[in-house]
Coordinates of C-alpha atoms and ligand atoms in Angstrom, one line a residue:
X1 CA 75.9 -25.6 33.0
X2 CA 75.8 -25.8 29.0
X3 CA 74.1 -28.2 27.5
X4 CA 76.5 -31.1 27.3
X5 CA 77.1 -30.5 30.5
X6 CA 75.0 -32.7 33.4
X7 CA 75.2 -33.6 36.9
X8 CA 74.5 -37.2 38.4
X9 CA 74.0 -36.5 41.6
X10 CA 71.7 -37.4 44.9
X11 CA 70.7 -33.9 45.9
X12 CA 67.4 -34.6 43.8
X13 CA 67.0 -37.0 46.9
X14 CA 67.4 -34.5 49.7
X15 CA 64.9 -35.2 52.8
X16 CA 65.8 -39.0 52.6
X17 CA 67.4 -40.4 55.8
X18 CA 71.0 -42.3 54.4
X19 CA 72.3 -45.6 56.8
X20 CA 74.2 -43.2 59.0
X21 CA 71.2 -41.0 59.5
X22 CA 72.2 -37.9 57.2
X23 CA 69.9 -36.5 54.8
X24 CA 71.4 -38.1 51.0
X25 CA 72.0 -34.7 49.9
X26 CA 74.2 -34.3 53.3
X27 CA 76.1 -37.7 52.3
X28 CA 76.5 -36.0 48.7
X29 CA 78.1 -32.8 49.9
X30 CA 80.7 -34.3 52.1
X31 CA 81.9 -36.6 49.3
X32 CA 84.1 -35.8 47.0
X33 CA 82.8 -34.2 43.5
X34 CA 84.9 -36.1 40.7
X35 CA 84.3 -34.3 36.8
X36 CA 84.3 -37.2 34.3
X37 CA 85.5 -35.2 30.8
X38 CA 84.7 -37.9 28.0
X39 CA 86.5 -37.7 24.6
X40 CA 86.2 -40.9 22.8
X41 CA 87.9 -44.1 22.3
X42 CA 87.3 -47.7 22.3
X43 CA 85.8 -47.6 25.8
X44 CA 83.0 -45.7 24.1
X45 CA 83.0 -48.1 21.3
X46 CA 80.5 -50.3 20.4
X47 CA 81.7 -53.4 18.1
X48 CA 78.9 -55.4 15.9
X49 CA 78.8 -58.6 18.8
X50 CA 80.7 -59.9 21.8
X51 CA 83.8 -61.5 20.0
X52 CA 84.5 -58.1 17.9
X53 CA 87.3 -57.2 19.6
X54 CA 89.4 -55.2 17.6
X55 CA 86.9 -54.3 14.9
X56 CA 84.6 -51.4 16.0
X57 CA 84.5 -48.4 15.9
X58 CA 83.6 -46.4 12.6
X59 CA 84.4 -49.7 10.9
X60 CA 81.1 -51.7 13.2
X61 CA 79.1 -48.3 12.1
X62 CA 77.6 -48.0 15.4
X63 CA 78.1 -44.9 17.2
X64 CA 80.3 -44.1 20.0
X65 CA 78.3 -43.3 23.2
X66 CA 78.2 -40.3 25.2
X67 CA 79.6 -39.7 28.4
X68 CA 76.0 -40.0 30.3
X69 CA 75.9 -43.7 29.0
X70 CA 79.2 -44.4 30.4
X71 CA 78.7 -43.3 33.2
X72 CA 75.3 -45.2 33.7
X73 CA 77.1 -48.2 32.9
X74 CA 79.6 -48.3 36.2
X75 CA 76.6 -47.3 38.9
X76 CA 79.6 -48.1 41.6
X77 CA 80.6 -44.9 40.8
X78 CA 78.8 -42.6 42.5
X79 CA 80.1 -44.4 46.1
X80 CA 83.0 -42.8 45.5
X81 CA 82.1 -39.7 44.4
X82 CA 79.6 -36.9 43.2
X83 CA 79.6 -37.1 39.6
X84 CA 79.5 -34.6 36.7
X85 CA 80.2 -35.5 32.8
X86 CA 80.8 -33.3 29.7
X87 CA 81.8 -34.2 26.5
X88 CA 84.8 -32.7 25.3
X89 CA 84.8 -34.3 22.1
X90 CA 83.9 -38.0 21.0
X91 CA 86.4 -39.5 18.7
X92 CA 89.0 -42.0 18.5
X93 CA 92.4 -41.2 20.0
X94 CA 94.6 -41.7 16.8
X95 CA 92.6 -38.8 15.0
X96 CA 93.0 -35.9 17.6
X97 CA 94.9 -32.8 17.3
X98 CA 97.0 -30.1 19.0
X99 CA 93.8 -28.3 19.2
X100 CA 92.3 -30.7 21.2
X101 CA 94.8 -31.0 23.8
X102 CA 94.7 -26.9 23.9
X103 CA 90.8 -27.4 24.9
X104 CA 91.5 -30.5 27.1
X105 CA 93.8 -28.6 29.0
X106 CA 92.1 -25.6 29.2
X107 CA 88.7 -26.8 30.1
X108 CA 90.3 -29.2 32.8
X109 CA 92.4 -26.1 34.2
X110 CA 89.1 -24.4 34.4
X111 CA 87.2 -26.7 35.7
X112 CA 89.8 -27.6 38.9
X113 CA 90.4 -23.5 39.5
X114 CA 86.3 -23.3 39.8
X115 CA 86.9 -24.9 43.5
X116 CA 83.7 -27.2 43.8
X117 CA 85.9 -30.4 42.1
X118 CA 88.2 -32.4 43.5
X119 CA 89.3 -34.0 40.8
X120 CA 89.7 -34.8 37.0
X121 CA 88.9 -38.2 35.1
X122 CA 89.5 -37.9 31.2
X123 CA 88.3 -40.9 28.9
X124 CA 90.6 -41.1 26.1
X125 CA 91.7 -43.6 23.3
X126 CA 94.3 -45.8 24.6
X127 CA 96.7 -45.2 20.7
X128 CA 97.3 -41.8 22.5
X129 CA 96.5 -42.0 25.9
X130 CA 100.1 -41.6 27.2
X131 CA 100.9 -38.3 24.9
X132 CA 97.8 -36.6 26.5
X133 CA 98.6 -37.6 29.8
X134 CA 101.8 -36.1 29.7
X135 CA 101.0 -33.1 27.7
X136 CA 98.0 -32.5 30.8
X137 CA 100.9 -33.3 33.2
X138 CA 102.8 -30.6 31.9
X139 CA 100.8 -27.7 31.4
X140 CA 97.9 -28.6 34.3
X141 CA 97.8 -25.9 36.9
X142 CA 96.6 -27.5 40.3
X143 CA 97.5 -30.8 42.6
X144 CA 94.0 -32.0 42.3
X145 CA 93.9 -35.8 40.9
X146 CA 93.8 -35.7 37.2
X147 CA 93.6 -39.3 36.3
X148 CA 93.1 -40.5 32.2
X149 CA 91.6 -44.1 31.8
X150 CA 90.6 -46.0 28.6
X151 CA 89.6 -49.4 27.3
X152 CA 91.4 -52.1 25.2
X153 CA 88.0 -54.1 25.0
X154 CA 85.1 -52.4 23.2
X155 CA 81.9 -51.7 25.8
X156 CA 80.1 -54.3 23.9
X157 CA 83.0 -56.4 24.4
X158 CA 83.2 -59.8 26.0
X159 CA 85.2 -59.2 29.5
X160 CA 85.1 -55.6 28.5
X161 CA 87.8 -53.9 30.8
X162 CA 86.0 -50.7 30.6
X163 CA 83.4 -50.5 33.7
X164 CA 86.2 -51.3 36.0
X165 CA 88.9 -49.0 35.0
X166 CA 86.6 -46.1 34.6
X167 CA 85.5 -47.4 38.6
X168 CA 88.8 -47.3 39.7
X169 CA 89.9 -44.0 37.7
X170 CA 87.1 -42.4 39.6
X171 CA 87.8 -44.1 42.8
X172 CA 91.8 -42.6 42.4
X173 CA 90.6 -39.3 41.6
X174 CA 88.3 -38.9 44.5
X175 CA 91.1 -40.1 46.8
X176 CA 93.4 -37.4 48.5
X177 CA 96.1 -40.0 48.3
X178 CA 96.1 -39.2 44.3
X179 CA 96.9 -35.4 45.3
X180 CA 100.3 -33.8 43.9
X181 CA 101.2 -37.3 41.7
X182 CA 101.2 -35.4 39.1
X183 CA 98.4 -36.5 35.9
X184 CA 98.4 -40.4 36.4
X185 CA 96.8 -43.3 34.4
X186 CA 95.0 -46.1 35.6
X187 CA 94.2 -49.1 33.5
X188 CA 94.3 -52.8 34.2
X189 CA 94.9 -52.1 38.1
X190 CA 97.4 -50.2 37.5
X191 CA 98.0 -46.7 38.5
X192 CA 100.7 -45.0 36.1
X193 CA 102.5 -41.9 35.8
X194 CA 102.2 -39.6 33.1
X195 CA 106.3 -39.5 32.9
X196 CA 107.1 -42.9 32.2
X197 CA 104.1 -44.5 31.4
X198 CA 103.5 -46.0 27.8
X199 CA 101.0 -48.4 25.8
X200 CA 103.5 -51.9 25.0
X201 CA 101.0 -54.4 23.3
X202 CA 98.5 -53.3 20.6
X203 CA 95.4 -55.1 21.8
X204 CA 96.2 -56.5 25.5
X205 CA 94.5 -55.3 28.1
X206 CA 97.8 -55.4 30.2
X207 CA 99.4 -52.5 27.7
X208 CA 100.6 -49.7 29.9
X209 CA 103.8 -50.3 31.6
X210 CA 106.3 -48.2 33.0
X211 CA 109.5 -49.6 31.5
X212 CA 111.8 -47.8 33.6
X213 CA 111.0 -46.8 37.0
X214 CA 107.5 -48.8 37.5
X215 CA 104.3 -47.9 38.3
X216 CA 103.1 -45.3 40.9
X217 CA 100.8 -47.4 42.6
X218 CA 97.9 -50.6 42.4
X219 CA 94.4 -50.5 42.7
X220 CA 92.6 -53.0 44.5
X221 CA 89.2 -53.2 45.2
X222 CA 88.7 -49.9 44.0
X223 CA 91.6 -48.5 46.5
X224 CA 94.4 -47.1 45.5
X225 CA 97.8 -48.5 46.9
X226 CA 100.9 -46.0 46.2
X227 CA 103.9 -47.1 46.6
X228 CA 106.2 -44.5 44.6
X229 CA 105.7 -40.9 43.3
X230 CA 106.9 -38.6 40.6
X231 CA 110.4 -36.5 40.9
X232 CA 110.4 -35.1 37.9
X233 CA 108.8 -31.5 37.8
X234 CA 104.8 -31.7 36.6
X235 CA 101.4 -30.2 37.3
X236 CA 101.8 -26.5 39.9
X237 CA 105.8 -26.8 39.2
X238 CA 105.6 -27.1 35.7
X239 CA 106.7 -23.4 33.7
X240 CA 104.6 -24.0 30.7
X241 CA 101.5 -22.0 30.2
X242 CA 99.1 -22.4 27.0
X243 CA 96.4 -21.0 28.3
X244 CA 96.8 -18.1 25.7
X245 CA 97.8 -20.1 23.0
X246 CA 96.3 -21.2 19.9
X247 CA 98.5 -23.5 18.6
X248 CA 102.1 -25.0 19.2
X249 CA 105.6 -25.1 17.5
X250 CA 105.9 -28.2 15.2
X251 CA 107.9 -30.6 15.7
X252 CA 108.3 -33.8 13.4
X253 CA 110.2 -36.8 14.4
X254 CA 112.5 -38.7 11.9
X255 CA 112.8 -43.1 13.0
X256 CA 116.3 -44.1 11.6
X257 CA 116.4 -47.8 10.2
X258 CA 119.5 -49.3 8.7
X259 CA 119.8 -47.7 5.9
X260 CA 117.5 -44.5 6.1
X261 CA 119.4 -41.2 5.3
X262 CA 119.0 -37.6 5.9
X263 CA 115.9 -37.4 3.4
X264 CA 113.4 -37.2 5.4
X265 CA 115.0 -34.7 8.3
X266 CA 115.5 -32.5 5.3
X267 CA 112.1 -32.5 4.3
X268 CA 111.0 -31.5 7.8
X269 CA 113.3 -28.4 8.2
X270 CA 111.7 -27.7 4.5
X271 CA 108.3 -27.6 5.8
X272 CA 108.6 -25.1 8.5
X273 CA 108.7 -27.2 11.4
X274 CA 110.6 -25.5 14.4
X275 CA 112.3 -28.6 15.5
X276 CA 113.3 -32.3 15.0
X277 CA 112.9 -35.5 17.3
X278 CA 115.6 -38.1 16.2
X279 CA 114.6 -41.8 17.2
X280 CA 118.0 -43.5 16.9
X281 CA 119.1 -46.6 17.0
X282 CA 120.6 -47.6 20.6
X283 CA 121.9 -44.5 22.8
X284 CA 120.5 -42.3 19.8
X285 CA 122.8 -43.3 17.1
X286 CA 122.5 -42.4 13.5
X287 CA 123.8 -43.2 9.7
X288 CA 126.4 -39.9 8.6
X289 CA 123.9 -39.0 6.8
X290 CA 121.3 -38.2 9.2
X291 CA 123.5 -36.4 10.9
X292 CA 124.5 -34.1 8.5
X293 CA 121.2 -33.4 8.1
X294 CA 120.4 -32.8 11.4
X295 CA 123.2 -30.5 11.3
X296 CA 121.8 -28.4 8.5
X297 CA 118.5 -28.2 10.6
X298 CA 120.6 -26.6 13.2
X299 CA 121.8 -24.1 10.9
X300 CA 118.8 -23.4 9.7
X301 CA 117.5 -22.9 13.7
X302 CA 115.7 -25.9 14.0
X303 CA 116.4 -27.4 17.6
X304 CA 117.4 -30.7 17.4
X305 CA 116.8 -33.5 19.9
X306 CA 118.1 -36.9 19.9
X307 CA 116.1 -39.7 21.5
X308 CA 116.4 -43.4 20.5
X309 CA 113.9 -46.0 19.0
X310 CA 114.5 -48.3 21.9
X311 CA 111.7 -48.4 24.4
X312 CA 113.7 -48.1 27.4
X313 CA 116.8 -46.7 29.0
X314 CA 118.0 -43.5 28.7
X315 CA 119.7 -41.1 25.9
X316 CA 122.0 -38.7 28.1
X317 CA 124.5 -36.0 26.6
X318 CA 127.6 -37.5 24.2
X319 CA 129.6 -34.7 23.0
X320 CA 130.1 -35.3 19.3
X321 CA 125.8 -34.5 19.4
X322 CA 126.1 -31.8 22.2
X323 CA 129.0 -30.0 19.9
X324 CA 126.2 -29.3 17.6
X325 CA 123.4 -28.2 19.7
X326 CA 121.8 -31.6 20.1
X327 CA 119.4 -31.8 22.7
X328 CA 120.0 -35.5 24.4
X329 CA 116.0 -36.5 25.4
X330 CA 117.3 -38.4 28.6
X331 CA 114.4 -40.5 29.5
X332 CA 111.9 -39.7 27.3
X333 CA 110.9 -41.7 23.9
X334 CA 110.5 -39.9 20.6
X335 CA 106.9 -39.3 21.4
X336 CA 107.3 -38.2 25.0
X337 CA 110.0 -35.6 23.3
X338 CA 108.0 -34.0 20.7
X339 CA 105.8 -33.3 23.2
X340 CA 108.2 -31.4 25.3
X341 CA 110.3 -29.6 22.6
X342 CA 107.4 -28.1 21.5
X343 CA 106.1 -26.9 25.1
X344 CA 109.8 -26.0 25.3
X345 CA 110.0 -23.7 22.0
X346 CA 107.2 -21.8 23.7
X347 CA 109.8 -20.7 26.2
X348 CA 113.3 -20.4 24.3
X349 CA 115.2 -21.9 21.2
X350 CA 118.9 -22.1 23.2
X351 CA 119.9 -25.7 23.4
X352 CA 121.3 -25.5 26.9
X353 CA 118.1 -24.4 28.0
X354 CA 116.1 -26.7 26.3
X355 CA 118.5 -29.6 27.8
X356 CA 118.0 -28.3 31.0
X357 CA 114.4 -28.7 30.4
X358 CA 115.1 -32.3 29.7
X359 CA 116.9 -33.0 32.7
X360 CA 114.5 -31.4 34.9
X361 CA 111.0 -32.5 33.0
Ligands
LIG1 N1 91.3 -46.8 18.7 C1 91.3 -46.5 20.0 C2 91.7 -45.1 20.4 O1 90.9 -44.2 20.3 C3 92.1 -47.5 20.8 C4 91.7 -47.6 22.2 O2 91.0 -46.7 22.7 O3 92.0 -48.6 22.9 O4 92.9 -44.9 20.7

């Protein structure tokens, strides 16, 4: 165990009788063993009194705390599960990096092939929550509950919403019932999936909604109530590997306004990025200029895909875009795309290809 690493646990306690006469280290092994992996966010923010709300942080200069102090916080907990921490990193969720997620994903990979855990909570800023939750979902390599959970409330927080999401995201991953669902979210409740799942208000703490589709499932009293689950491919069906990668292809994503041109695609395909994210207007339109543009980026062998601004419905295939080698991003928003053209460009740069990952993802 390296030194960030720690285990809560009873087994410190073995010889005691528990209420249905096993030893507490017996009642220990038979439950489940949750990992909580901790990398920052406003539920580890601390704000300068109750009523600051949306100022903490760097700005209340108070530190975030560490995963041990989370945990301590929500002593429920351990009723559900056996639990071990680690800090994976400690910083809010707007400032992370590709090489993050490659250590996220690779620590939690190893962590659920190790055997002894059955399953994965991730604290993580809520700015980002939903592009790390379907990055994880895509590139995780087990069935095992991996569940991310965050806070809109600071822990110092009046009605701070922390303690009981980070209870029930323990409580879901514990549960078999969370098995083969893919990565999922739960906040406010709410048990999401990693797919469709994305943060709608800026400071309520009713933020992450599945537009289209709806939610996976409810949590009440710390039980989990399914009542859908994921289709699309995710988790042991996924085909993306980065376990031996250092970084990923770049992709940049242009947002079309009335009136925006082509500048700005043109200045990614100048700066080496291997493909473009379009967030239209509507079913992925675009001014002429944008998509001549776009057009050059093609020639140059950027792949193109062409999502729209609109936070829900779906961009499917048209063929004046198809024609070109536009990649229609179906259900995914612009940020949901990026994330998958670049896991795609891992595999292949043929647009068919990459569409069919589209459909299928
Ligand atoms: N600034 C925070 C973040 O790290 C917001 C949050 O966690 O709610 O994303």
């Amino acid at each position: 165990m390296n030194k960030r690493s720690f285990l809560f646990t009873l087994l410190t306690a073995a010889g005691l009788l528990g209420a249905a006469g096993q030893t507490l280290a017996q009642q220990a092994a038979l439950k489940p063993h949750v990992a909580i992996l901790a990398t920052g966010g406003t539920i580890a923010s601390r704000g300068a009194n109750s009523l600051a709300l949306t100022d903490y942080g760097l700005s209340s200069g108070l530190k975030p705390v560490g995963v041990e102090a989370l945990v301590a916080a929500v002593p429920e907990i351990e009723k559900f599960a056996t639990i071990t921490g680690e800090q994976v990193f400690n910083v809010g969720s707007s400032k992370l990096g590709i090489d993050n997620w490659l250590t996220l994903a690779r620590r939690t990979n190893e962590i659920l092939a190790a055997g002894d855990v059955d399953g994965v909570v991730i604290t993580h800023g809520t700015d980002t929550l939903e592009e790390t939750a379907y990055f994880l979902n895509l590139v995780v390599k087990s069935a095992k509950p991996v569940v991310l959970v965050g806070s809109m409330r600071p822990s110092t927080g009046m009605s701070a919403d922390g303690p009981l999401n980070l209870a029930n995201a323990v409580a879901l991953a514990a549960s078999p019932q969370a098995r083969d669902k893919g990565v999922t979210v739960a906040m406010n409740d709410t048990i999401s999936g990693a797919f469709g799942v994305t943060k709608t208000n800026a400071t309520n703490v009713a933020t992450f909604r599945t537009l289209d589709g709806g939610d996976l499932g409810y949590m009440q009293n710390a039980v989990p109530y399914f009542v859908a689950q994921p289709l699309k491919r995710h988790t042991v069906r996924s085909e993306f590997d980065v376990s031996a990668l250092k970084t990923l292809p770049r992709v940049d994503i242009n947002y079309t306004t009335l009136g925006s041109d082509g500048a700005i695609v043109d200045a990614i395909a100048a700066l080496g990025a291997r493909g473009i994210v379009n967030a239209g207007v509507g079913h992925a339109n675009m001014p002429n200029t944008t998509f001549e543009s776009l057009k050059a980026a093609r020639q140059k062998g950027l792949a193109v895909v062409v999502a729209s601004r609109v936070p829900s419905g779906m961009v499917t295939p048209v063929g004046q875009f198809a024609q070109e080698g536009f990649v229609s991003s179906m259900m995914h928003t612009p940020q949901k795309a990026r994330i998958l053209l670049m896991l795609a460009l891992t595999r292949t740069t043929d647009p068919r290809e990459i569409q069919r990952i589209f459909d299928e993802y």
